[in-house]
JSON list of C-alpha atoms in Angstrom, two decimals:
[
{"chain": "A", "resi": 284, "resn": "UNK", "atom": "CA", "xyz": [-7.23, 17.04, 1.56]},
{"chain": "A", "resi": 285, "resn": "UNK", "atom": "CA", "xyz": [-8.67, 16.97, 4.59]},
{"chain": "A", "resi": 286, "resn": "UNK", "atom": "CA", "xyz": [-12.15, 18.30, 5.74]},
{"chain": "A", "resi": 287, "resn": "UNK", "atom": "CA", "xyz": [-12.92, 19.71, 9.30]},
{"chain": "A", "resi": 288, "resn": "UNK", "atom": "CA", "xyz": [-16.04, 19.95, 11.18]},
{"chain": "A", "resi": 289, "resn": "UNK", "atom": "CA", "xyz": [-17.61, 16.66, 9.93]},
{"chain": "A", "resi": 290, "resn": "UNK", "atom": "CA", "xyz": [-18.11, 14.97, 12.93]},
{"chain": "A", "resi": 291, "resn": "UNK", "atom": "CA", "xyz": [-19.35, 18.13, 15.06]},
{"chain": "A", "resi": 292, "resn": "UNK", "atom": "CA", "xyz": [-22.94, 18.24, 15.62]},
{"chain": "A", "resi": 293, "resn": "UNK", "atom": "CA", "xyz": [-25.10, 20.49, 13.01]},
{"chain": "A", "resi": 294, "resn": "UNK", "atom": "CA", "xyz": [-21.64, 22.11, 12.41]},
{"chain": "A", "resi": 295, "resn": "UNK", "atom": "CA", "xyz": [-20.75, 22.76, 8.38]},
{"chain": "A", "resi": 296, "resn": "UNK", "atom": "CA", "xyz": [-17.77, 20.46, 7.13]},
{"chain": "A", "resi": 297, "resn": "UNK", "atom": "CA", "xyz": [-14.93, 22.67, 5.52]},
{"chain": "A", "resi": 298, "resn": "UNK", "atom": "CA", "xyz": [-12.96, 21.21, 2.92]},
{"chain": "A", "resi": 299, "resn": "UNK", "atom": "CA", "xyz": [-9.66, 22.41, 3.45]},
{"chain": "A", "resi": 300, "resn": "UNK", "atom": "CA", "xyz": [-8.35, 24.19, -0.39]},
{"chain": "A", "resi": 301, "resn": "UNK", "atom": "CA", "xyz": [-4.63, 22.61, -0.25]},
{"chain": "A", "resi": 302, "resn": "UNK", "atom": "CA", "xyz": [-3.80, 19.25, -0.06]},
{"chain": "A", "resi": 303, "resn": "UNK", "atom": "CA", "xyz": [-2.42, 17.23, 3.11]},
{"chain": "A", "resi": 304, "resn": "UNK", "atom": "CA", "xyz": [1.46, 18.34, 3.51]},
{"chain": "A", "resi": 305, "resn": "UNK", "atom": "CA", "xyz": [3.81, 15.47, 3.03]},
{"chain": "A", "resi": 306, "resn": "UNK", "atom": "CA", "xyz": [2.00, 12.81, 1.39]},
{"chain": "A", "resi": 307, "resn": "UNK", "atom": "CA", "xyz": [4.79, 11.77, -0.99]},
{"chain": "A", "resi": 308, "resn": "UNK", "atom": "CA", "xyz": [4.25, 12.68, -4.58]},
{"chain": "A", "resi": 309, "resn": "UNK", "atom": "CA", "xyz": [3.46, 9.96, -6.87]},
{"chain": "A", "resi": 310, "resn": "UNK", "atom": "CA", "xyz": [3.82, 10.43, -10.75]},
{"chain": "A", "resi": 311, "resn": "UNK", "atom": "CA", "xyz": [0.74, 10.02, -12.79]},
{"chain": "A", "resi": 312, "resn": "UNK", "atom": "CA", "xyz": [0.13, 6.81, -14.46]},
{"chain": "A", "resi": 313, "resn": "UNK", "atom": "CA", "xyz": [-3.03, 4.17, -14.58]},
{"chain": "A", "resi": 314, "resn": "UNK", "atom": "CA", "xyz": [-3.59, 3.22, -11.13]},
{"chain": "A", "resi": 315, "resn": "UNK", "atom": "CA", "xyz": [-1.23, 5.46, -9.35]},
{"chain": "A", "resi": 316, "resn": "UNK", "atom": "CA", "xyz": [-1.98, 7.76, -6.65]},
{"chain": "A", "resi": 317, "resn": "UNK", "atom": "CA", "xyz": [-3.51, 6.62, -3.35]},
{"chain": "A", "resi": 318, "resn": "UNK", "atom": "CA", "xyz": [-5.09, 3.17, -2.82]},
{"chain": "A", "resi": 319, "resn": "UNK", "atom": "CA", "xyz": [-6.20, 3.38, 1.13]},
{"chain": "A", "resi": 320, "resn": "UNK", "atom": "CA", "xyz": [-5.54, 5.80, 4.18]},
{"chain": "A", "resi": 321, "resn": "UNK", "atom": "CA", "xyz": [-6.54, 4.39, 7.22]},
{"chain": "A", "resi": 322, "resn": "UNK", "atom": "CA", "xyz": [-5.67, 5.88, 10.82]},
{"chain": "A", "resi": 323, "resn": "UNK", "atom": "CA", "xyz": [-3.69, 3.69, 13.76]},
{"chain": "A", "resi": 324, "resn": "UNK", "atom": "CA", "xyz": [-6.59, 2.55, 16.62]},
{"chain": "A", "resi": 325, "resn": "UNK", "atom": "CA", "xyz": [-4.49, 4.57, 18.77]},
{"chain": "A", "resi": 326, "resn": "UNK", "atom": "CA", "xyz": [-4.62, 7.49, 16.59]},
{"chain": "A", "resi": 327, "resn": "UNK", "atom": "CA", "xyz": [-5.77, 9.90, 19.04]},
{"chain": "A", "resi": 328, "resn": "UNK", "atom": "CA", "xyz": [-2.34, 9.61, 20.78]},
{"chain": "A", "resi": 329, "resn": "UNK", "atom": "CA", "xyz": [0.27, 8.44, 18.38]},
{"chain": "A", "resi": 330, "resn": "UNK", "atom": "CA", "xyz": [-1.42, 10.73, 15.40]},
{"chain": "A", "resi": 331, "resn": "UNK", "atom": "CA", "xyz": [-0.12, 7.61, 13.03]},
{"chain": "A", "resi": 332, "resn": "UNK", "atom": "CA", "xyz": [-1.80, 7.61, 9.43]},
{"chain": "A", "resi": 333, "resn": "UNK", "atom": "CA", "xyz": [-1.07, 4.01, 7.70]},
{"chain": "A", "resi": 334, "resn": "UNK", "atom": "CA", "xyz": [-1.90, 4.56, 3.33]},
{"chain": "A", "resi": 335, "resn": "UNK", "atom": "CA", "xyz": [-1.34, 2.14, 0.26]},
{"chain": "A", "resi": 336, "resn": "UNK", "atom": "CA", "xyz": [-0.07, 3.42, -3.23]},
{"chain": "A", "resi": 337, "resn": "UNK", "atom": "CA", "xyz": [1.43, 1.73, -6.42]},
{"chain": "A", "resi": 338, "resn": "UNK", "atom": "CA", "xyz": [5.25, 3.30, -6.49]},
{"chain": "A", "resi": 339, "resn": "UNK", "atom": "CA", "xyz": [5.98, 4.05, -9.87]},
{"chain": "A", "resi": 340, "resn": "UNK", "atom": "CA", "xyz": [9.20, 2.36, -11.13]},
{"chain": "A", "resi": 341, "resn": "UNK", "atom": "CA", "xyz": [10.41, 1.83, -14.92]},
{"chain": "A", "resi": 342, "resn": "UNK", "atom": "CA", "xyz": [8.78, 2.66, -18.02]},
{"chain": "A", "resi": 343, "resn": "UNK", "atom": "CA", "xyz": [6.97, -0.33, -19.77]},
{"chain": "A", "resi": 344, "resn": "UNK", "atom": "CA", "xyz": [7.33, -1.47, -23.32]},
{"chain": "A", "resi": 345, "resn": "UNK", "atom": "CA", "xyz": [4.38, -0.06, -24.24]},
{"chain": "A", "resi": 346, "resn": "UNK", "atom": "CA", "xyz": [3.69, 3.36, -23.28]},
{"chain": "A", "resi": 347, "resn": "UNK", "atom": "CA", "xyz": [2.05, 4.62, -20.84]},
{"chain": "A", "resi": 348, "resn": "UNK", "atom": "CA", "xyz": [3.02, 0.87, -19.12]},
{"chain": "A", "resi": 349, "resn": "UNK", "atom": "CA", "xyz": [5.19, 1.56, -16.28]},
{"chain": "A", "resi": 350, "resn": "UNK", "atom": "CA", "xyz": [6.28, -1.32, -13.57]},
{"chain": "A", "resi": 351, "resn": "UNK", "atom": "CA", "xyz": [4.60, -0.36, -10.22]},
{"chain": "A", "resi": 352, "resn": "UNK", "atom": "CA", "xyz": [4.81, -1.75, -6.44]},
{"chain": "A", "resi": 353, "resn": "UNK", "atom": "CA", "xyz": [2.05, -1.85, -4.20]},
{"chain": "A", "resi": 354, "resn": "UNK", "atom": "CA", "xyz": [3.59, -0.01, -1.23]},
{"chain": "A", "resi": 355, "resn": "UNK", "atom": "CA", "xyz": [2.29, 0.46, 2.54]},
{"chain": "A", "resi": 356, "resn": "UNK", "atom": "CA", "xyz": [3.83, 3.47, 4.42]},
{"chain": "A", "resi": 357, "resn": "UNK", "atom": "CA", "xyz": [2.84, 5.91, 7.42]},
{"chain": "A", "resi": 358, "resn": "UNK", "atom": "CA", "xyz": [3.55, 8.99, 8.83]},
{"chain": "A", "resi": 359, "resn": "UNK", "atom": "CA", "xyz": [2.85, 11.35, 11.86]},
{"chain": "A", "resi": 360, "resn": "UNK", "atom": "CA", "xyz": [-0.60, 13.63, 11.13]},
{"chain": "A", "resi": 361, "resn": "UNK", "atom": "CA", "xyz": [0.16, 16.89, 13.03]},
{"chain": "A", "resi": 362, "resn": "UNK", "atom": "CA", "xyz": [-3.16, 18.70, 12.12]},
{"chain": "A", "resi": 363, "resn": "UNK", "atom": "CA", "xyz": [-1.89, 20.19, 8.76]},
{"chain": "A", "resi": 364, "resn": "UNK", "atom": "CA", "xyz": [0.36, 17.33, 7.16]},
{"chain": "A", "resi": 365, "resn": "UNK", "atom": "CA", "xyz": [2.10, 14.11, 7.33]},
{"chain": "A", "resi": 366, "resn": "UNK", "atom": "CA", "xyz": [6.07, 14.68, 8.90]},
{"chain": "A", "resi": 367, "resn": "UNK", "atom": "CA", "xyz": [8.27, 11.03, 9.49]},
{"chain": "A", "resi": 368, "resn": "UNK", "atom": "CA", "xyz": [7.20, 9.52, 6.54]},
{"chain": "A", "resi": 369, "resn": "UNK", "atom": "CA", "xyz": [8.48, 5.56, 6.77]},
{"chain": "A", "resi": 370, "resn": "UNK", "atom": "CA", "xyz": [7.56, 3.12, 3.91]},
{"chain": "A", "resi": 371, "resn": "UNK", "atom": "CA", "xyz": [6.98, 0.03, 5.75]},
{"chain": "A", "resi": 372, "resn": "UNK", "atom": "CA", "xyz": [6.57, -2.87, 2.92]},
{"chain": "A", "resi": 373, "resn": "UNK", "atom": "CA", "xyz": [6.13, -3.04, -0.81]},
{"chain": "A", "resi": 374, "resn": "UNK", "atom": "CA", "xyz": [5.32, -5.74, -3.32]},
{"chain": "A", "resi": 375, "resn": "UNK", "atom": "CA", "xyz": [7.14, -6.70, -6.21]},
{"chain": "A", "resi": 376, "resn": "UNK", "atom": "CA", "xyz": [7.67, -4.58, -9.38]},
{"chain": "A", "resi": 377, "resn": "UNK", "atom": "CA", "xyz": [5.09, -5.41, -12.01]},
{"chain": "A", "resi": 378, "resn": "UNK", "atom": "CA", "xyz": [3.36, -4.25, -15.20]},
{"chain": "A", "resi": 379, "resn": "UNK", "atom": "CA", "xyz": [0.22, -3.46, -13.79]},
{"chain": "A", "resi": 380, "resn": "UNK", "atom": "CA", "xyz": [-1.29, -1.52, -10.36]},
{"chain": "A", "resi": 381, "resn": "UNK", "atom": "CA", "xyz": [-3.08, -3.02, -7.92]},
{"chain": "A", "resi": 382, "resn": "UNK", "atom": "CA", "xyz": [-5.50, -2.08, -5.86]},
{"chain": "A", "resi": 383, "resn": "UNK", "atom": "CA", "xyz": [-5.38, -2.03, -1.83]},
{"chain": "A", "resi": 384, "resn": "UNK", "atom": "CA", "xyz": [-7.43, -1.74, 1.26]},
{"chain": "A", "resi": 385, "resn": "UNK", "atom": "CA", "xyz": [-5.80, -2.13, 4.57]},
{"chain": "A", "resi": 386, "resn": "UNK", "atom": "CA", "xyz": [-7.77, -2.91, 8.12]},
{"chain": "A", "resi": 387, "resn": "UNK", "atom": "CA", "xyz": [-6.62, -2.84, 11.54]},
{"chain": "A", "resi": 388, "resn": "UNK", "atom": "CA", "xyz": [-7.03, -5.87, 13.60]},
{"chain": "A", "resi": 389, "resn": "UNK", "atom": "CA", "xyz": [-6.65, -7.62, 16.98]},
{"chain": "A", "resi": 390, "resn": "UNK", "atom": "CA", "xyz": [-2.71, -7.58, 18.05]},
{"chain": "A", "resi": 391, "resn": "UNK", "atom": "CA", "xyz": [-1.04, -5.02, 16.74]},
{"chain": "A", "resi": 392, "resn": "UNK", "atom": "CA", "xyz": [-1.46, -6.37, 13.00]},
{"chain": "A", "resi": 393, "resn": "UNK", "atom": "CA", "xyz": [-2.32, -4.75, 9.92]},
{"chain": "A", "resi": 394, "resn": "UNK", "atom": "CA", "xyz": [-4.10, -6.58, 7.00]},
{"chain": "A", "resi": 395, "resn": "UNK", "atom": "CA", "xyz": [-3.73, -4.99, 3.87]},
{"chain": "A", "resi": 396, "resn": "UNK", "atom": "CA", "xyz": [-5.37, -6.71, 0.44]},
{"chain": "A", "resi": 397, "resn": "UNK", "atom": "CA", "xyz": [-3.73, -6.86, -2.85]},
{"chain": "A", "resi": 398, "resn": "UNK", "atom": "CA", "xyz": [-4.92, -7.01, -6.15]},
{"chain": "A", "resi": 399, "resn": "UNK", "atom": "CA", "xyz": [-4.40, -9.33, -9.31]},
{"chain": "A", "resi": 400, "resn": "UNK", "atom": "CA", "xyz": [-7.08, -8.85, -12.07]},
{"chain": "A", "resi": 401, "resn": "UNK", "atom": "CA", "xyz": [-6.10, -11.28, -15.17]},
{"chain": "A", "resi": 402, "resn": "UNK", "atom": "CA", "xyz": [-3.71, -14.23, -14.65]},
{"chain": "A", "resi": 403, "resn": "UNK", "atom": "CA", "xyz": [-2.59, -16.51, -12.21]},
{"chain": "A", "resi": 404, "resn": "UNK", "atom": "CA", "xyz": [-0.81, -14.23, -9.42]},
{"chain": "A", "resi": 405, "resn": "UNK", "atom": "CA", "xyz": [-3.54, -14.97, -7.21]},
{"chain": "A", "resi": 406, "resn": "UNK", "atom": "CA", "xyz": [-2.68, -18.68, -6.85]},
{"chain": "A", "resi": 407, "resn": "UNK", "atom": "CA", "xyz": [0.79, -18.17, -6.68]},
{"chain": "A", "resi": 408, "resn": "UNK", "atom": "CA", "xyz": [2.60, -17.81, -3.23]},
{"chain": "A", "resi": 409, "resn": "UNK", "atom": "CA", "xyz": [5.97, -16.01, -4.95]},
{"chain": "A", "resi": 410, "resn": "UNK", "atom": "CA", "xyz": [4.14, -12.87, -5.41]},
{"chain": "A", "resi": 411, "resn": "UNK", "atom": "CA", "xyz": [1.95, -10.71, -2.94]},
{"chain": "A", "resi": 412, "resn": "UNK", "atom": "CA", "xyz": [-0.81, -9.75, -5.79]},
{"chain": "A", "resi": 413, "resn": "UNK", "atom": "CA", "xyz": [-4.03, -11.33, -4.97]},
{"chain": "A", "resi": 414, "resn": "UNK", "atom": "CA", "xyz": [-3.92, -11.61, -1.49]},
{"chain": "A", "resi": 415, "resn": "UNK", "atom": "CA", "xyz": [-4.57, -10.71, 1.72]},
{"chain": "A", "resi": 416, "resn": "UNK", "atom": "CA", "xyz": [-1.15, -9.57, 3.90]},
{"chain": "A", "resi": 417, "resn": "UNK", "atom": "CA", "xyz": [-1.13, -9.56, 7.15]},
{"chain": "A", "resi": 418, "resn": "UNK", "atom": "CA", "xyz": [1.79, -7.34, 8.70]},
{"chain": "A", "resi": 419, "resn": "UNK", "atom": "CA", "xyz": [3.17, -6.46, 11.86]},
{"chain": "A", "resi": 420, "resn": "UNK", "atom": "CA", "xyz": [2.43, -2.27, 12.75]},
{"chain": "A", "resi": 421, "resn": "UNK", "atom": "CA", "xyz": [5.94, -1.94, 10.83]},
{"chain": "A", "resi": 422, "resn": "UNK", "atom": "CA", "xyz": [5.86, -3.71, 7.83]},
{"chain": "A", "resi": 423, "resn": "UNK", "atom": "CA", "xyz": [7.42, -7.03, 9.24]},
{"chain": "A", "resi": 424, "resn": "UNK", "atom": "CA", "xyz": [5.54, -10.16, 8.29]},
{"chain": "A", "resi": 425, "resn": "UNK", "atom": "CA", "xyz": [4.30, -12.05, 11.75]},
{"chain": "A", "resi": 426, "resn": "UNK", "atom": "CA", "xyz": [6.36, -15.30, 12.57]},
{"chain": "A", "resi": 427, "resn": "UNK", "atom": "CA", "xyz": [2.73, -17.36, 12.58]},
{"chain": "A", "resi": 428, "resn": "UNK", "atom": "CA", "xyz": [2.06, -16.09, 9.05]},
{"chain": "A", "resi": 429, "resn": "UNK", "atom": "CA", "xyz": [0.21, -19.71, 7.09]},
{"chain": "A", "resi": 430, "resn": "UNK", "atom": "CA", "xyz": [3.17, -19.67, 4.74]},
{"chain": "A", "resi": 431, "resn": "UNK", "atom": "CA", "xyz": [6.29, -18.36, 6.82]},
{"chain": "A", "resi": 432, "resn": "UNK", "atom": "CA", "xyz": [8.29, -21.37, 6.68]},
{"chain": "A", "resi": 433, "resn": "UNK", "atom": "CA", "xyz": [7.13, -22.95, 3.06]},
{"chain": "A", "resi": 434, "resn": "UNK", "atom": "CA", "xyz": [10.27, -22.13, 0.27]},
{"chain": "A", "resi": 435, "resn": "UNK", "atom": "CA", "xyz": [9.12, -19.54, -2.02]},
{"chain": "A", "resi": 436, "resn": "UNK", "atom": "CA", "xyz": [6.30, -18.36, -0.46]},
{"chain": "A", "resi": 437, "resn": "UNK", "atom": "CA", "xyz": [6.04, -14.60, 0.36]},
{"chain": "A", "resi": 438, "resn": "UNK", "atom": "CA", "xyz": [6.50, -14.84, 4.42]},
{"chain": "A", "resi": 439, "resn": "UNK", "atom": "CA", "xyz": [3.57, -11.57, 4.41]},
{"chain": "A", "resi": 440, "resn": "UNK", "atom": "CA", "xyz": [1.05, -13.98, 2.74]},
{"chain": "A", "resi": 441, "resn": "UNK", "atom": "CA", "xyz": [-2.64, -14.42, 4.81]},
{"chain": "A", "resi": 442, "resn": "UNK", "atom": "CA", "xyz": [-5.02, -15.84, 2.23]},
{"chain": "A", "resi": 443, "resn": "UNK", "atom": "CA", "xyz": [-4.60, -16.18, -1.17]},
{"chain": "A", "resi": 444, "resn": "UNK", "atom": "CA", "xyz": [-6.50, -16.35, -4.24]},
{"chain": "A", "resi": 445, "resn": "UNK", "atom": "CA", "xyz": [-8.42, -13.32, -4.43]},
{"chain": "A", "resi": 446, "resn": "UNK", "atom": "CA", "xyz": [-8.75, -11.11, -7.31]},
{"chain": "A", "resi": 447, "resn": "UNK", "atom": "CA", "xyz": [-9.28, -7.82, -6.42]},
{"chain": "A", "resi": 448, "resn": "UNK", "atom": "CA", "xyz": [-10.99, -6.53, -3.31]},
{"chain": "A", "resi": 449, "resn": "UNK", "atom": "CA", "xyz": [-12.81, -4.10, -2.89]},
{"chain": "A", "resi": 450, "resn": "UNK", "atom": "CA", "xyz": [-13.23, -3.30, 1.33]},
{"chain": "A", "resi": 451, "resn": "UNK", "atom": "CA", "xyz": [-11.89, -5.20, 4.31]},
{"chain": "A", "resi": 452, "resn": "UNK", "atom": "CA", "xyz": [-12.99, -5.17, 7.82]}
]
């Protein structure tokens, strides 16, 4: 939803009653819904909105499991709702969410974290759970990425070894 009004001086905010138009639906589950919106630096001109969410994908064995992605995506804010909705990377499927915070930095690149609660994904460079990404402003993993050129690795990989965080600047 958004609210208006919050950033004017003495002024009332206003939470507006319906939510943002075209933020894609995501079904219920544990963890779903929205991890992170954060706005583009150059917001003010290109109105681009960058979020996180866990896609839903198959049913688990054990219900209410259900496989999910971490997934980054964006879309054009035009004052009411979101219109050119792009998804620009997700992780692999898995029986579990994961959270994610993302953070703008110095050219052009996004860094987005990843969690991995229990196990070992958070060592290991085949998956992108437990990390920190960093990503080009569409998705695309940078050429100078630490583990680009190493077999197996995930080419989006930053840092590793984290379990799950909680803010990024």
């Amino acid at each position: 939803r958004i609210v208006r009004g919050a950033a004017v001086g003495g002024q009332r905010a206003v939470l507006d009653p319906g939510p943002v138009a075209g933020v894609p639906e995501t079904p219920a589950f544990r963890g779903g819904g929205l991890q992170e919106v954060a706005v583009h630096p150059q917001f003010a001109t290109n109105g681009l909105v960058y979020f996180t969410y866990n896609k839903a994908g198959e049913p688990g064995p054990k219900p209410p499991e259900r496989q999910s992605a971490v997934t980054l995506a964006r879309g054009r804010f035009d004052g009411r709702g979101l219109t050119n909705i792009e998804e620009l990377f997700a992780g692999d499927w898995r029986l579990a969410t994961s959270g994610s915070r993302l953070a703008f930095g110095p050219g052009g690149f996004i860094y987005m974290t990843t969690g991995a609660p229990a196990g070992e994904q958070a060592q290991k460079l085949d998956t992108v759970y437990g990390k920190v990404l960093r990503l080009r402003e569409d998705g695309r993993a940078p050429d100078d990425n630490p583990f680009m050129i190493r077999a197996a690795a995930r080419p989006e990989i930053y840092t590793y070894g984290h379990r799950d965080q909680l803010g990024l600047t």
